[in-house]
mmCIF file with all atom_site columns, C-alpha atoms in Angstrom:
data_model
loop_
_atom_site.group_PDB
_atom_site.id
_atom_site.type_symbol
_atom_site.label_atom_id
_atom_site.label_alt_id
_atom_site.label_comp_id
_atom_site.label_asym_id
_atom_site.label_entity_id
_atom_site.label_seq_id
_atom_site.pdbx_PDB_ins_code
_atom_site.Cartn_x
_atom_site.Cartn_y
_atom_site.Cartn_z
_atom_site.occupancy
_atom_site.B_iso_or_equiv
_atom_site.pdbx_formal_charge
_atom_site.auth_seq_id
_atom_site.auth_comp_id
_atom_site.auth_asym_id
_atom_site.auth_atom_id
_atom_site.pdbx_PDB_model_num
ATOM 1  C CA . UNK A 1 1  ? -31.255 -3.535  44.333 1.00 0.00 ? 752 UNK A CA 1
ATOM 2  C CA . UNK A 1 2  ? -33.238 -3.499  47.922 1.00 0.00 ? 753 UNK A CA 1
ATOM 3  C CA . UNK A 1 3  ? -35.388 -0.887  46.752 1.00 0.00 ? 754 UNK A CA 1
ATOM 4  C CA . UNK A 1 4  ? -36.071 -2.755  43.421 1.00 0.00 ? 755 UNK A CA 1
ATOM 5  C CA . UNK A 1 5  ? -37.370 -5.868  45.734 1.00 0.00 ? 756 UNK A CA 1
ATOM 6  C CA . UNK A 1 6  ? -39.498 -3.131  48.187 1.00 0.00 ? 757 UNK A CA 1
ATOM 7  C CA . UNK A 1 7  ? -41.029 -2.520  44.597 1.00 0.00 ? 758 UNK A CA 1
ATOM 8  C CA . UNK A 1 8  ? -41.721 -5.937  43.939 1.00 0.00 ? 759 UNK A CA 1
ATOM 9  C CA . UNK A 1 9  ? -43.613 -6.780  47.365 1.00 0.00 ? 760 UNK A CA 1
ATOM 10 C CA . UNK A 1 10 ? -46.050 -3.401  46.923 1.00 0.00 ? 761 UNK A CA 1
ATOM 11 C CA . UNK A 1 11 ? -46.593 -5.272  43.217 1.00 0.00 ? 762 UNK A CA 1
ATOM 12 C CA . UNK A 1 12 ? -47.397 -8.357  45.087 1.00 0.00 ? 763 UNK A CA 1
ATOM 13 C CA . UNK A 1 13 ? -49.745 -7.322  47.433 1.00 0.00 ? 764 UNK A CA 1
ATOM 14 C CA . UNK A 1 14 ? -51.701 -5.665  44.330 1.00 0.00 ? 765 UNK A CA 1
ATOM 15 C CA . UNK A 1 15 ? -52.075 -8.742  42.761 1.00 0.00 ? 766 UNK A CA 1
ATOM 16 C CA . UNK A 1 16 ? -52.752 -10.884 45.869 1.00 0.00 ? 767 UNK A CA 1
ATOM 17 C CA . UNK A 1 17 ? -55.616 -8.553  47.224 1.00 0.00 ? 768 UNK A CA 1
ATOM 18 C CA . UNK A 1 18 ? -56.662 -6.966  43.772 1.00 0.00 ? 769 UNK A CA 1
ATOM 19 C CA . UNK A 1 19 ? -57.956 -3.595  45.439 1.00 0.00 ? 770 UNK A CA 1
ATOM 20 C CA . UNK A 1 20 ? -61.106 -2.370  44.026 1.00 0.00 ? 771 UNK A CA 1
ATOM 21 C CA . UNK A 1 21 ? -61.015 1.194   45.239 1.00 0.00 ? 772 UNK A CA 1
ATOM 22 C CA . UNK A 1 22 ? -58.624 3.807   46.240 1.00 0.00 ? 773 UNK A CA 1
ATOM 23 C CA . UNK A 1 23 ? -59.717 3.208   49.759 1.00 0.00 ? 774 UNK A CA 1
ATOM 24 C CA . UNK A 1 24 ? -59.055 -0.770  49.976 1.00 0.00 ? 775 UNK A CA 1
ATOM 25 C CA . UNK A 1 25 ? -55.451 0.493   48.350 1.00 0.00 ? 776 UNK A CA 1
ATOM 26 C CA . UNK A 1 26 ? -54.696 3.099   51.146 1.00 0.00 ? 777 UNK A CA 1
ATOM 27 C CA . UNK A 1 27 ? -55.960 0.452   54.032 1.00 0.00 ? 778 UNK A CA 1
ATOM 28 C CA . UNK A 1 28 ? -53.666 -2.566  52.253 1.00 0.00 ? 779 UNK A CA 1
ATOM 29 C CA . UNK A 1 29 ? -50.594 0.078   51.941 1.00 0.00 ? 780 UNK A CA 1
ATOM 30 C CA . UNK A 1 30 ? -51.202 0.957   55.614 1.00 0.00 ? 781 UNK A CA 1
ATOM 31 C CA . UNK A 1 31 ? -50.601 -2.547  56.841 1.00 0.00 ? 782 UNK A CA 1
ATOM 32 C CA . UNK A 1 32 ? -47.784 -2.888  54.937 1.00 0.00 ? 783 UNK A CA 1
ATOM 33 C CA . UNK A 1 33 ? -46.022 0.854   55.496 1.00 0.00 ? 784 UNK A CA 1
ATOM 34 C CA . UNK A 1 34 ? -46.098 0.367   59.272 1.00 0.00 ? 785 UNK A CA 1
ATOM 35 C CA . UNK A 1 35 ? -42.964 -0.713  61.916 1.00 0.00 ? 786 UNK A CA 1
ATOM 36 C CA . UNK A 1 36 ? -44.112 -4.418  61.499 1.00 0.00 ? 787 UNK A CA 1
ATOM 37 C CA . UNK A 1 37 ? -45.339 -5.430  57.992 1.00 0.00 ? 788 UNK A CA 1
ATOM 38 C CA . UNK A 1 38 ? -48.935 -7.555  58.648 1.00 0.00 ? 789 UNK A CA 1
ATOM 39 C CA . UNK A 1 39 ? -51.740 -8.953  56.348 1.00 0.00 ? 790 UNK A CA 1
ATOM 40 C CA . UNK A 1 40 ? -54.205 -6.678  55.207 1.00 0.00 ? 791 UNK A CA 1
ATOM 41 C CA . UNK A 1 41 ? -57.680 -7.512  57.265 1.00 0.00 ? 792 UNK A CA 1
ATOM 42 C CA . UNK A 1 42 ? -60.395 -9.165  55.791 1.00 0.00 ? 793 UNK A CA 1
ATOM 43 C CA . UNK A 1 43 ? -58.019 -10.493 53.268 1.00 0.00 ? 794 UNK A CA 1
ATOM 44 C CA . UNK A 1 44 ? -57.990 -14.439 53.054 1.00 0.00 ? 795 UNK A CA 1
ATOM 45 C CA . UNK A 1 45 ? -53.759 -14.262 52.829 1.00 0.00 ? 796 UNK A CA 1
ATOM 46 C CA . UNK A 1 46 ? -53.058 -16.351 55.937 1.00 0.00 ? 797 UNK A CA 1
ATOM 47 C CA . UNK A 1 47 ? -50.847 -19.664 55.451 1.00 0.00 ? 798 UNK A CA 1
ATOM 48 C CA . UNK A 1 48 ? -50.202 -18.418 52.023 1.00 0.00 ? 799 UNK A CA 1
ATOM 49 C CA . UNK A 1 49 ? -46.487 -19.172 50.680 1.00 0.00 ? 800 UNK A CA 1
ATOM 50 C CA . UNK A 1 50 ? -47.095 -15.403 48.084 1.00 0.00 ? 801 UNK A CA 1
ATOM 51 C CA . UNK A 1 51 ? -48.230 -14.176 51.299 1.00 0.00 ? 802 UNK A CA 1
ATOM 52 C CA . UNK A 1 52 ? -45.537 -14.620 53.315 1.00 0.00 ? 803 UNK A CA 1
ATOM 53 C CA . UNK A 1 53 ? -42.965 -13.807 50.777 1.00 0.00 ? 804 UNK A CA 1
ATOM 54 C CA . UNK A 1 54 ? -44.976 -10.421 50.543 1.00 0.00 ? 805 UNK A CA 1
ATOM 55 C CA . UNK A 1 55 ? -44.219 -9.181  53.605 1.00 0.00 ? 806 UNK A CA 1
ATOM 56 C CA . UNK A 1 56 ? -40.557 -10.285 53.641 1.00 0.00 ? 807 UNK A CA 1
ATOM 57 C CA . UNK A 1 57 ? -40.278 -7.907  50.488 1.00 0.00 ? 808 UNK A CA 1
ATOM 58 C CA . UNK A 1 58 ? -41.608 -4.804  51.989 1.00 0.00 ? 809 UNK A CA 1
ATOM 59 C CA . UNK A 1 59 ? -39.758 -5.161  55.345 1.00 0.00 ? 810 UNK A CA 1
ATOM 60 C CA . UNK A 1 60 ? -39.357 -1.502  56.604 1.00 0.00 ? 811 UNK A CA 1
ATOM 61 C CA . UNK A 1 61 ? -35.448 -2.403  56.961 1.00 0.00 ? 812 UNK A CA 1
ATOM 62 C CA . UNK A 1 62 ? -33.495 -3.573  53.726 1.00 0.00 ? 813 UNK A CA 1
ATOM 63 C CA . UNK A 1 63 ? -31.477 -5.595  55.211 1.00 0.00 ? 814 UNK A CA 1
ATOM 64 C CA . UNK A 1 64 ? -34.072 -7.991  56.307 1.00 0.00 ? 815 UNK A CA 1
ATOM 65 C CA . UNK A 1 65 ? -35.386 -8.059  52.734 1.00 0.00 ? 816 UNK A CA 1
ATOM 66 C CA . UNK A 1 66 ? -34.377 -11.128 50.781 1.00 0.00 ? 817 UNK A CA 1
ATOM 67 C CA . UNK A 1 67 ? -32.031 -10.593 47.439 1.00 0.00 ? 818 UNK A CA 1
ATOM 68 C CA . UNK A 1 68 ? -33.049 -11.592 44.063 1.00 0.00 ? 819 UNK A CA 1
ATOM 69 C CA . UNK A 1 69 ? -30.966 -14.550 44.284 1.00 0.00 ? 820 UNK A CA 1
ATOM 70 C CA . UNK A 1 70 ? -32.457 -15.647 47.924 1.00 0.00 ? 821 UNK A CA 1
ATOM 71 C CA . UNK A 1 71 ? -35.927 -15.399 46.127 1.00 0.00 ? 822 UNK A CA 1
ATOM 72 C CA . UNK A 1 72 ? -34.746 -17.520 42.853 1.00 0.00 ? 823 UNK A CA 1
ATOM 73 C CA . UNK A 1 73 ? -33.286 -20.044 45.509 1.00 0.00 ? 824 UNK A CA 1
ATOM 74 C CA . UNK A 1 74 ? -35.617 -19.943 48.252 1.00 0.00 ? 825 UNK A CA 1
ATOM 75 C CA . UNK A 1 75 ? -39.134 -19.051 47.128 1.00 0.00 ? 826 UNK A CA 1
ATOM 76 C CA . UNK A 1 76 ? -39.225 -19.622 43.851 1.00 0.00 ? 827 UNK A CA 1
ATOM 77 C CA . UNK A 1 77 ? -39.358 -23.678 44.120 1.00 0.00 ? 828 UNK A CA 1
ATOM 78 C CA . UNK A 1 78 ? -41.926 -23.166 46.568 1.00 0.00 ? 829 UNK A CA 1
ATOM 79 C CA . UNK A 1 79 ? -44.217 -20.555 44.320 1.00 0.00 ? 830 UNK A CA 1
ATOM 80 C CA . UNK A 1 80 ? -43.840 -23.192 41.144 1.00 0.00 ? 831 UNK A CA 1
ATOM 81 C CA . UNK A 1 81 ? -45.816 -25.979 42.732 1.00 0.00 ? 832 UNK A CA 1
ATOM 82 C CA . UNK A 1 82 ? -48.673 -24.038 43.062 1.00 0.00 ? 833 UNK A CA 1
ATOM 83 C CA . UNK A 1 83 ? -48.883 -23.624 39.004 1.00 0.00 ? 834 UNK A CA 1
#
């Protein structure tokens, strides 16, 4: 189920920086591959509630990775507001 929600923060970060070429995709999967997860440079993701849920989802360990049930609970109220 961890690896479902690893799946679901790469998925994320496509959406939140849209990459336009293979080369923005390899530099926004490098920030997020390494020891500490960060925000892509020149990315305006900072502050951002999707943002921060992001990197929570592709935390290099899986136990530091929230469950589906965390993210219905936790994040989800907090994602609605912005529709």
């Amino acid at each position: 189920m961890k690896l479902d929600i690893y799946a679901i923060g790469i998925i994320l970060s496509d959406l939140l920086c849209n990459p336009d070429t293979g080369m923005e995709m390899m530099r926004i999967d490098e920030a997020l591959r390494c020891d500490k997860p960060k925000l892509p440079k020149g990315y305006k993701l900072e502050g951002l509630v999707e943002a921060e849920l992001m990197l929570l989802l592709v935390s290099p360990n899986p136990d530091e990775r929230p469950t589906i049930h965390e993210i219905k609970e936790n994040w989800l109220p907090k994602l609605l507001w912005l529709l």
